[in-house]
PDB file of C-alpha atoms in Angstrom:
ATOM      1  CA  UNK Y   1     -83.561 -38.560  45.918  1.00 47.00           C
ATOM      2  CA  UNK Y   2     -79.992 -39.384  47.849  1.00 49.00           C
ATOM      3  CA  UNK Y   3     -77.487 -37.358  49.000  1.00 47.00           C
ATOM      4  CA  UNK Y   4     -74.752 -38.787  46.367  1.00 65.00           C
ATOM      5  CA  UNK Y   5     -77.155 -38.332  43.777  1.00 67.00           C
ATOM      6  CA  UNK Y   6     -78.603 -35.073  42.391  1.00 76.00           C
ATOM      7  CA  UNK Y   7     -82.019 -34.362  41.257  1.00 83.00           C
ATOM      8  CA  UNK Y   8     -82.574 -35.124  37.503  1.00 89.00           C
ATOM      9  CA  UNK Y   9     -82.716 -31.744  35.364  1.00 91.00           C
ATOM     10  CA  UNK Y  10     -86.091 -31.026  33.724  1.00 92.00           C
ATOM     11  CA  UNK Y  11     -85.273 -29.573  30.157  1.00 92.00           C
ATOM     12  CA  UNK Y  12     -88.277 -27.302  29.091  1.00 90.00           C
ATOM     13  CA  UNK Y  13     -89.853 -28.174  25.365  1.00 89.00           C
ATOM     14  CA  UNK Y  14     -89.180 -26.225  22.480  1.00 87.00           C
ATOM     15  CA  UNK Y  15     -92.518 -23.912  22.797  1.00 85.00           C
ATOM     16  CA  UNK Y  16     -92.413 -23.275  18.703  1.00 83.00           C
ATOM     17  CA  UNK Y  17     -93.588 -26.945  18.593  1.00 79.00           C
ATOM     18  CA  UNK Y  18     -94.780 -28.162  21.899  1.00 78.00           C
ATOM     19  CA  UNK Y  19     -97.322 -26.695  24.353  1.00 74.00           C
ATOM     20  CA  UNK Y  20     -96.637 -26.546  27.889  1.00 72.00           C
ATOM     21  CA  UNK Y  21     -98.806 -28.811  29.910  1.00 73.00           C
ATOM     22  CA  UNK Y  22     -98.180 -27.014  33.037  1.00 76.00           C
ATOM     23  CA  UNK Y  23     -96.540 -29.202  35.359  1.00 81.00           C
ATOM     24  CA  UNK Y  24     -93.273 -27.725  37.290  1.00 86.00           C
ATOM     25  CA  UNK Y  25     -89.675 -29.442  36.934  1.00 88.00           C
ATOM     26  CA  UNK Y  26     -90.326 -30.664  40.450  1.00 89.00           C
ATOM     27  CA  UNK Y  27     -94.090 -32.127  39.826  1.00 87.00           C
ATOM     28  CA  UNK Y  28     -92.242 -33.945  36.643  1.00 88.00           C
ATOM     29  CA  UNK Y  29     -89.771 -35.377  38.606  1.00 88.00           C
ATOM     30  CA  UNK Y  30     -92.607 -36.309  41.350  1.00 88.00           C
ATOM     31  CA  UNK Y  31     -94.492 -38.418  39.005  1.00 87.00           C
ATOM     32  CA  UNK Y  32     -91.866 -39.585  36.815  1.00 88.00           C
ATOM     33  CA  UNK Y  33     -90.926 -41.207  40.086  1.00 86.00           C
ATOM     34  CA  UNK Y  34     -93.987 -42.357  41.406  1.00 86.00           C
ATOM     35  CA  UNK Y  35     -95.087 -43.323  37.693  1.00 87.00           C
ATOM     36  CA  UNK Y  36     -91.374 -45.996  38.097  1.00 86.00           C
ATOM     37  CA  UNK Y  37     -92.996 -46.880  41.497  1.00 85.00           C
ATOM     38  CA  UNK Y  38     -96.369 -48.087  39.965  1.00 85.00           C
ATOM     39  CA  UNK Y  39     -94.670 -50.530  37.551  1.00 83.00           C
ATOM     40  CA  UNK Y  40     -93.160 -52.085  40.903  1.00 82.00           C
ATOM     41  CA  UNK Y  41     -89.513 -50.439  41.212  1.00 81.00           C
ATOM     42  CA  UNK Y  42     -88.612 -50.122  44.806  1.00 82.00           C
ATOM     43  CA  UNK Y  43     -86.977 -46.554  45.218  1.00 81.00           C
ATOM     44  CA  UNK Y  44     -83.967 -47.743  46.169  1.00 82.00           C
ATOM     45  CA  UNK Y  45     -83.578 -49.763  43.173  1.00 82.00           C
ATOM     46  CA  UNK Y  46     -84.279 -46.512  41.592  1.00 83.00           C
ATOM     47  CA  UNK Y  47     -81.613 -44.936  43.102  1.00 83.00           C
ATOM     48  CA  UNK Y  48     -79.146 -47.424  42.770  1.00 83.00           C
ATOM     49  CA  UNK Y  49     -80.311 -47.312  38.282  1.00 85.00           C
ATOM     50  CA  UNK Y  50     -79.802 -43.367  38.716  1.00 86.00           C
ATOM     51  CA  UNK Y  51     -76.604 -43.469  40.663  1.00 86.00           C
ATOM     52  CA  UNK Y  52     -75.030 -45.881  38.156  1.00 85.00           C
ATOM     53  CA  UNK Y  53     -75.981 -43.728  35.089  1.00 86.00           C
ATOM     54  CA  UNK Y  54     -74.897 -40.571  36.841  1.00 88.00           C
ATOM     55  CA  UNK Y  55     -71.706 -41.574  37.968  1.00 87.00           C
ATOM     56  CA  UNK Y  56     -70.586 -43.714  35.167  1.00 87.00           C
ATOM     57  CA  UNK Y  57     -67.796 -42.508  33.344  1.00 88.00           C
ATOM     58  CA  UNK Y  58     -69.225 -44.371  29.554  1.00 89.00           C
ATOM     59  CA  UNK Y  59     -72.086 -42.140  29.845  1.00 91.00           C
ATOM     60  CA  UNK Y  60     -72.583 -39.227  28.282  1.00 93.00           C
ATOM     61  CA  UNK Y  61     -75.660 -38.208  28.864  1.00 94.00           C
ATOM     62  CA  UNK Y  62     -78.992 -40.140  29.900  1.00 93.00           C
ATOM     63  CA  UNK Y  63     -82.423 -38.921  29.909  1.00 93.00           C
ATOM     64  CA  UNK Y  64     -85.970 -40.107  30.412  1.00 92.00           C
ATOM     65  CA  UNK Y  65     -88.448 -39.101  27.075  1.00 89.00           C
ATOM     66  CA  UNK Y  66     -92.107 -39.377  26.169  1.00 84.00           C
ATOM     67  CA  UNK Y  67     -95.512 -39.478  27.361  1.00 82.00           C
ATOM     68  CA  UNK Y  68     -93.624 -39.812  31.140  1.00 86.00           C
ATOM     69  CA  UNK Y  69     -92.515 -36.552  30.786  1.00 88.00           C
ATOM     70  CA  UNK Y  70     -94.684 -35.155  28.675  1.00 80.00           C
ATOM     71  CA  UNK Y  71     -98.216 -36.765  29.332  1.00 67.00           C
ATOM     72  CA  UNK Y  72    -101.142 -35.998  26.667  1.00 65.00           C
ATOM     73  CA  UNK Y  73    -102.906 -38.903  28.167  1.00 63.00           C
ATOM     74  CA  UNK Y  74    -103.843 -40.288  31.680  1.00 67.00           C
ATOM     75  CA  UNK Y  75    -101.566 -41.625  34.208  1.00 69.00           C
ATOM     76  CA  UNK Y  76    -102.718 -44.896  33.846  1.00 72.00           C
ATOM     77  CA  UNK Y  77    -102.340 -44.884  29.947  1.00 74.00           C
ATOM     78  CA  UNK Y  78     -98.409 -44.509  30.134  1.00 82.00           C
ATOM     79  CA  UNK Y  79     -97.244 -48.073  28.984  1.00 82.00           C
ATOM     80  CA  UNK Y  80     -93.496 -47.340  30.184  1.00 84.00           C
ATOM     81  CA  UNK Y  81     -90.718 -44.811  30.926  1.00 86.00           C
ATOM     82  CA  UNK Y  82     -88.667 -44.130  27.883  1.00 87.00           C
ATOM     83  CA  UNK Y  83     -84.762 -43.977  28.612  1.00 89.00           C
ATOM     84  CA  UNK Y  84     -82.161 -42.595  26.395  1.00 89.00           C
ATOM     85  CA  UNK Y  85     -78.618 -43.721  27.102  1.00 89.00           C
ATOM     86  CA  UNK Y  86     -75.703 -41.925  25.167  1.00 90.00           C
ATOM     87  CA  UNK Y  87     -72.549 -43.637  26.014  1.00 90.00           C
ATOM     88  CA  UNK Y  88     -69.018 -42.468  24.703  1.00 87.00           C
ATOM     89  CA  UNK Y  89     -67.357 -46.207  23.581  1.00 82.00           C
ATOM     90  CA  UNK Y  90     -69.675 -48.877  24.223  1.00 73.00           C
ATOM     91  CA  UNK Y  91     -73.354 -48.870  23.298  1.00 63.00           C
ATOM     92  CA  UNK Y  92     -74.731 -51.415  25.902  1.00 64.00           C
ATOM     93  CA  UNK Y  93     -74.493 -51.145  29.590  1.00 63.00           C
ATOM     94  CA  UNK Y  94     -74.238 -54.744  30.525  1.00 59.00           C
ATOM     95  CA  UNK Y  95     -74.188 -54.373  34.535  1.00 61.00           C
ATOM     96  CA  UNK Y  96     -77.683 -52.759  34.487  1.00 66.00           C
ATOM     97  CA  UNK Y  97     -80.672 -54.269  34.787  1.00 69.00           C
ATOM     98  CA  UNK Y  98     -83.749 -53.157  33.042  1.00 73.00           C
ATOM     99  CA  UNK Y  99     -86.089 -51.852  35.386  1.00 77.00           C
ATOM    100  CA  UNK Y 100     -90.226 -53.441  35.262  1.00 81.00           C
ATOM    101  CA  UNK Y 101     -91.698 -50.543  32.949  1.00 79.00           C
ATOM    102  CA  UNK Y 102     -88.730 -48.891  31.689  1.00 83.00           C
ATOM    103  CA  UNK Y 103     -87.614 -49.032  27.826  1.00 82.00           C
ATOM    104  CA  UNK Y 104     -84.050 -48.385  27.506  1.00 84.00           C
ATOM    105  CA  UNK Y 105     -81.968 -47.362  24.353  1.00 82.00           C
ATOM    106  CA  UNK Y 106     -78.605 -47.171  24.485  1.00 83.00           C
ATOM    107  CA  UNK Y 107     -77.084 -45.023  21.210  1.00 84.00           C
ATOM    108  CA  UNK Y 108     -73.518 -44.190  20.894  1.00 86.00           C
ATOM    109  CA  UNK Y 109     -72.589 -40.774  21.051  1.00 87.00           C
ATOM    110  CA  UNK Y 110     -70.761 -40.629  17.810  1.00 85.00           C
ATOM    111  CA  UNK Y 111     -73.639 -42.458  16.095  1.00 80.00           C
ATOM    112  CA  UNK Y 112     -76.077 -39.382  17.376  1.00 79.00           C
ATOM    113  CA  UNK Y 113     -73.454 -36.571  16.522  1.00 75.00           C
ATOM    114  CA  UNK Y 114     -72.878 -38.760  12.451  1.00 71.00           C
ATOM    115  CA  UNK Y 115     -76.930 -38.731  12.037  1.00 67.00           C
ATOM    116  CA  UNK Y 116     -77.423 -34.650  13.448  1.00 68.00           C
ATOM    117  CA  UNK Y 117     -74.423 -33.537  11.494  1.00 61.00           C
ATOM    118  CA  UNK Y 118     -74.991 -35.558   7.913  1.00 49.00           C
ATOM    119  CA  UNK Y 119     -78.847 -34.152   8.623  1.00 54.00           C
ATOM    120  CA  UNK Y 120     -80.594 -37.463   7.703  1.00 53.00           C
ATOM    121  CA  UNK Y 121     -83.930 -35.757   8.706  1.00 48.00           C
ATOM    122  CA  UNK Y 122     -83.132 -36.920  12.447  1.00 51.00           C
ATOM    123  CA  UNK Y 123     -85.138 -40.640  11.264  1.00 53.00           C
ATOM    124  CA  UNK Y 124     -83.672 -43.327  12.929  1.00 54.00           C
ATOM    125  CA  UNK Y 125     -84.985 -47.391  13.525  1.00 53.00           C
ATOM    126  CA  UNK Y 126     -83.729 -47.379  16.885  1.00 50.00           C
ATOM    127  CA  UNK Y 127     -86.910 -45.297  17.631  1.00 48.00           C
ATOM    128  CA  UNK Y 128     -89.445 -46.833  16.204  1.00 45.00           C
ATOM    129  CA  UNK Y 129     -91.465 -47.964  18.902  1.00 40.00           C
ATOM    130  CA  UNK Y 130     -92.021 -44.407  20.641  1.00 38.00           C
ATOM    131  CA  UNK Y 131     -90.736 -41.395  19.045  1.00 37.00           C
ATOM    132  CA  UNK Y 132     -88.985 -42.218  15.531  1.00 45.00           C
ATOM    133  CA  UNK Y 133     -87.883 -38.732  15.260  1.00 56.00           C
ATOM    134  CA  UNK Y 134     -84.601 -37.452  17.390  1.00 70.00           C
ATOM    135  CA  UNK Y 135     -86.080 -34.180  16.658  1.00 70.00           C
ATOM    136  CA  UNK Y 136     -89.163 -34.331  18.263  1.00 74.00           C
ATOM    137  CA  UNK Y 137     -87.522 -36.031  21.576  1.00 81.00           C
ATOM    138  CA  UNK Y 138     -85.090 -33.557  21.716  1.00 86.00           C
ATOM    139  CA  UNK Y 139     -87.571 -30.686  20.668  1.00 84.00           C
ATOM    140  CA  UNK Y 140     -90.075 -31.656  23.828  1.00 86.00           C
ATOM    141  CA  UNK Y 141     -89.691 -32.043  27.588  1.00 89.00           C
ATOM    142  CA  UNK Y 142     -86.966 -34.259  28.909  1.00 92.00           C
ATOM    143  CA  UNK Y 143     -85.620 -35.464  32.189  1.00 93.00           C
ATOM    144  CA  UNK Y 144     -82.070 -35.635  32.346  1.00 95.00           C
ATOM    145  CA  UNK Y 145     -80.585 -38.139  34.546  1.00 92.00           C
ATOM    146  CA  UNK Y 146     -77.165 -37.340  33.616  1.00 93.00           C
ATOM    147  CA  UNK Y 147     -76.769 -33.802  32.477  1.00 93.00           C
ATOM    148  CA  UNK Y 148     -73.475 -32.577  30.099  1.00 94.00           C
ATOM    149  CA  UNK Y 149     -72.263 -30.052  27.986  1.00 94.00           C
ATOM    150  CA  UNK Y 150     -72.647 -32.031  25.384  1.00 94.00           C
ATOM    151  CA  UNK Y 151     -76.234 -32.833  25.600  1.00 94.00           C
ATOM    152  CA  UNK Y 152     -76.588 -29.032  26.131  1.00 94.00           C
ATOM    153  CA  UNK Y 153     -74.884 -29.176  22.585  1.00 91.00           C
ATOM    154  CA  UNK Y 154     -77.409 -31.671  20.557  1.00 89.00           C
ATOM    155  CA  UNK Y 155     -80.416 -29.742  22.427  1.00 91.00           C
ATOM    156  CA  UNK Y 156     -79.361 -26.539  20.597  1.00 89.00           C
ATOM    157  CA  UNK Y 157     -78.378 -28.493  17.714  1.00 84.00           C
ATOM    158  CA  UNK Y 158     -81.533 -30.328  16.914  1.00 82.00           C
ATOM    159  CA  UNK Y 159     -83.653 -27.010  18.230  1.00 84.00           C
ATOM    160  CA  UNK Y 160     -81.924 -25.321  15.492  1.00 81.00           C
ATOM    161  CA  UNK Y 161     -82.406 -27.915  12.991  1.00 76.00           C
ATOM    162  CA  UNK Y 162     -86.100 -29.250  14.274  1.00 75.00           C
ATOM    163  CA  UNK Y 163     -87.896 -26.104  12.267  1.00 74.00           C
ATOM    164  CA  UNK Y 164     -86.622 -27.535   8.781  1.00 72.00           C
ATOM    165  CA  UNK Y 165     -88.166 -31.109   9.536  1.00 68.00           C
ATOM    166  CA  UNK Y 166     -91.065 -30.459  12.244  1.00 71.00           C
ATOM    167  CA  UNK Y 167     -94.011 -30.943  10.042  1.00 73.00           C
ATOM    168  CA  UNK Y 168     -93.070 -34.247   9.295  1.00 71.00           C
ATOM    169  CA  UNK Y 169     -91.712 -34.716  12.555  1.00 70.00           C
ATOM    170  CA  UNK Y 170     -94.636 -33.695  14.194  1.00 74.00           C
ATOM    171  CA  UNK Y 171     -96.906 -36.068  11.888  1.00 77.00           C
ATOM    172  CA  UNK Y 172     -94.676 -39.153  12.425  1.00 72.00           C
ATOM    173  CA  UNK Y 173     -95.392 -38.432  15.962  1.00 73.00           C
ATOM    174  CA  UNK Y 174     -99.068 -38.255  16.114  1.00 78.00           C
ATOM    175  CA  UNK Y 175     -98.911 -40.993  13.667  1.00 79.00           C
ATOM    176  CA  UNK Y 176     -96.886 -43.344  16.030  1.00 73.00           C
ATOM    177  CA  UNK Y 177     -99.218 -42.084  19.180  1.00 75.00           C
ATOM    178  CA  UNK Y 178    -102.357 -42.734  16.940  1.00 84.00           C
ATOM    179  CA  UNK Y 179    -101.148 -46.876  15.852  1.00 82.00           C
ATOM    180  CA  UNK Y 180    -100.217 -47.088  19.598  1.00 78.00           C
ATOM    181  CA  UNK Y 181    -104.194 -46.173  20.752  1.00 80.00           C
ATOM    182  CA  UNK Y 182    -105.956 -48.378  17.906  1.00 87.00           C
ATOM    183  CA  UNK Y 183    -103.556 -51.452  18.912  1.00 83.00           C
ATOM    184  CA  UNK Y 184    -104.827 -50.811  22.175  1.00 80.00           C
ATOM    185  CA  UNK Y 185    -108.107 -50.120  21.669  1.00 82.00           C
ATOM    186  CA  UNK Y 186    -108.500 -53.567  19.296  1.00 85.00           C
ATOM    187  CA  UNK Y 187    -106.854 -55.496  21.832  1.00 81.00           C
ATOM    188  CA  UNK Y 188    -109.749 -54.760  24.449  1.00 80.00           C
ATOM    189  CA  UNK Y 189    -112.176 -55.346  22.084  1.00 84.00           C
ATOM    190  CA  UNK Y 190    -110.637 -58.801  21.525  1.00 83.00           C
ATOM    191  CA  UNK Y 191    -111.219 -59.717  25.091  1.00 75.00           C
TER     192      UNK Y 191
END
């Protein structure tokens, strides 16, 4: 990467729910990378996105999510890079610019911490393109950009929790993965 700016920290999946695909943190990394690369991000754009994150004092935590880090399909299946942004006061970032193939969420940290510790079955709207489930993006593989005690915190957390709610979890998962290859699917046919 750059000297200013460490290497993102690969966080290994919960192995009660998700299998290891056998990549190394560094491979991750590699292609999460290369994979920003292909949708047209010069790497020092790249750097510049990471640097921000990582030295911004708003941010909690960040972290990359989803079939980028954890690919059950081909390279050139992986629509975009999921991005989780938890930020301590304000919930957008207005200085950065959304990189070609990236799909950024921002989420409060206090909003995260209300919806773990009330226990709404980690569901959430803000996720309903990808993963709906906190628990099953904080269950499998993730990138951190910006690493903290207190993500260290809602990994445990949801680990913890993830065993009450996994089945359906799990489901709304494969469910989500499942629309997201018959959309595509009927949109080739169309053509």
């Amino acid at each position: 990467m750059g000297a200013d700016y460490p290497e993102p920290v690969f966080i290994e999946p919960d192995y009660r729910f998700f299998v290891d695909e056998g990549r190394t943190p560094k491979e991750t990394i590699e292609f999460v990378l290369k994979l920003l690369e292909k949708f047209g991000n010069d790497s020092r754009n790249i750097l510049d996105f990471m640097n921000g994150v990582y030295k911004s004092h708003d941010v909690v935590f960040a972290l990359i999510y989803g079939s980028a880090v954890n690919p059950n399909s081909a390279p050139s299946e992986i629509e975009d890079v999921d991005i989780l942004i938890a930020t301590r006061d304000r919930k957008f970032v207005y200085q950065w610019v959304q990189h070609k193939g990236t799909e950024i969420r921002y989420l409060l940290l206090s909003e995260l911490i209300n919806y773990l510790t009330v226990e709404k079955r980690f569901f959430l709207p803000v996720f309903t393109k990808e993963y709906n489930a906190i628990g099953g993006i904080f269950a499998n593989g993730l990138l951190a950009i910006k690493f903290s005690k207190e993500l260290e915190d809602v990994i445990y957390s949801v680990r913890q929790n993830f065993q009450k709610i996994h089945v359906k979890a799990l489901s709304q998962i494969v469910e989500n993965d499942c629309k997201k290859r018959i959309e595509k699917a009927l949109l080739l046919l169309r053509k």
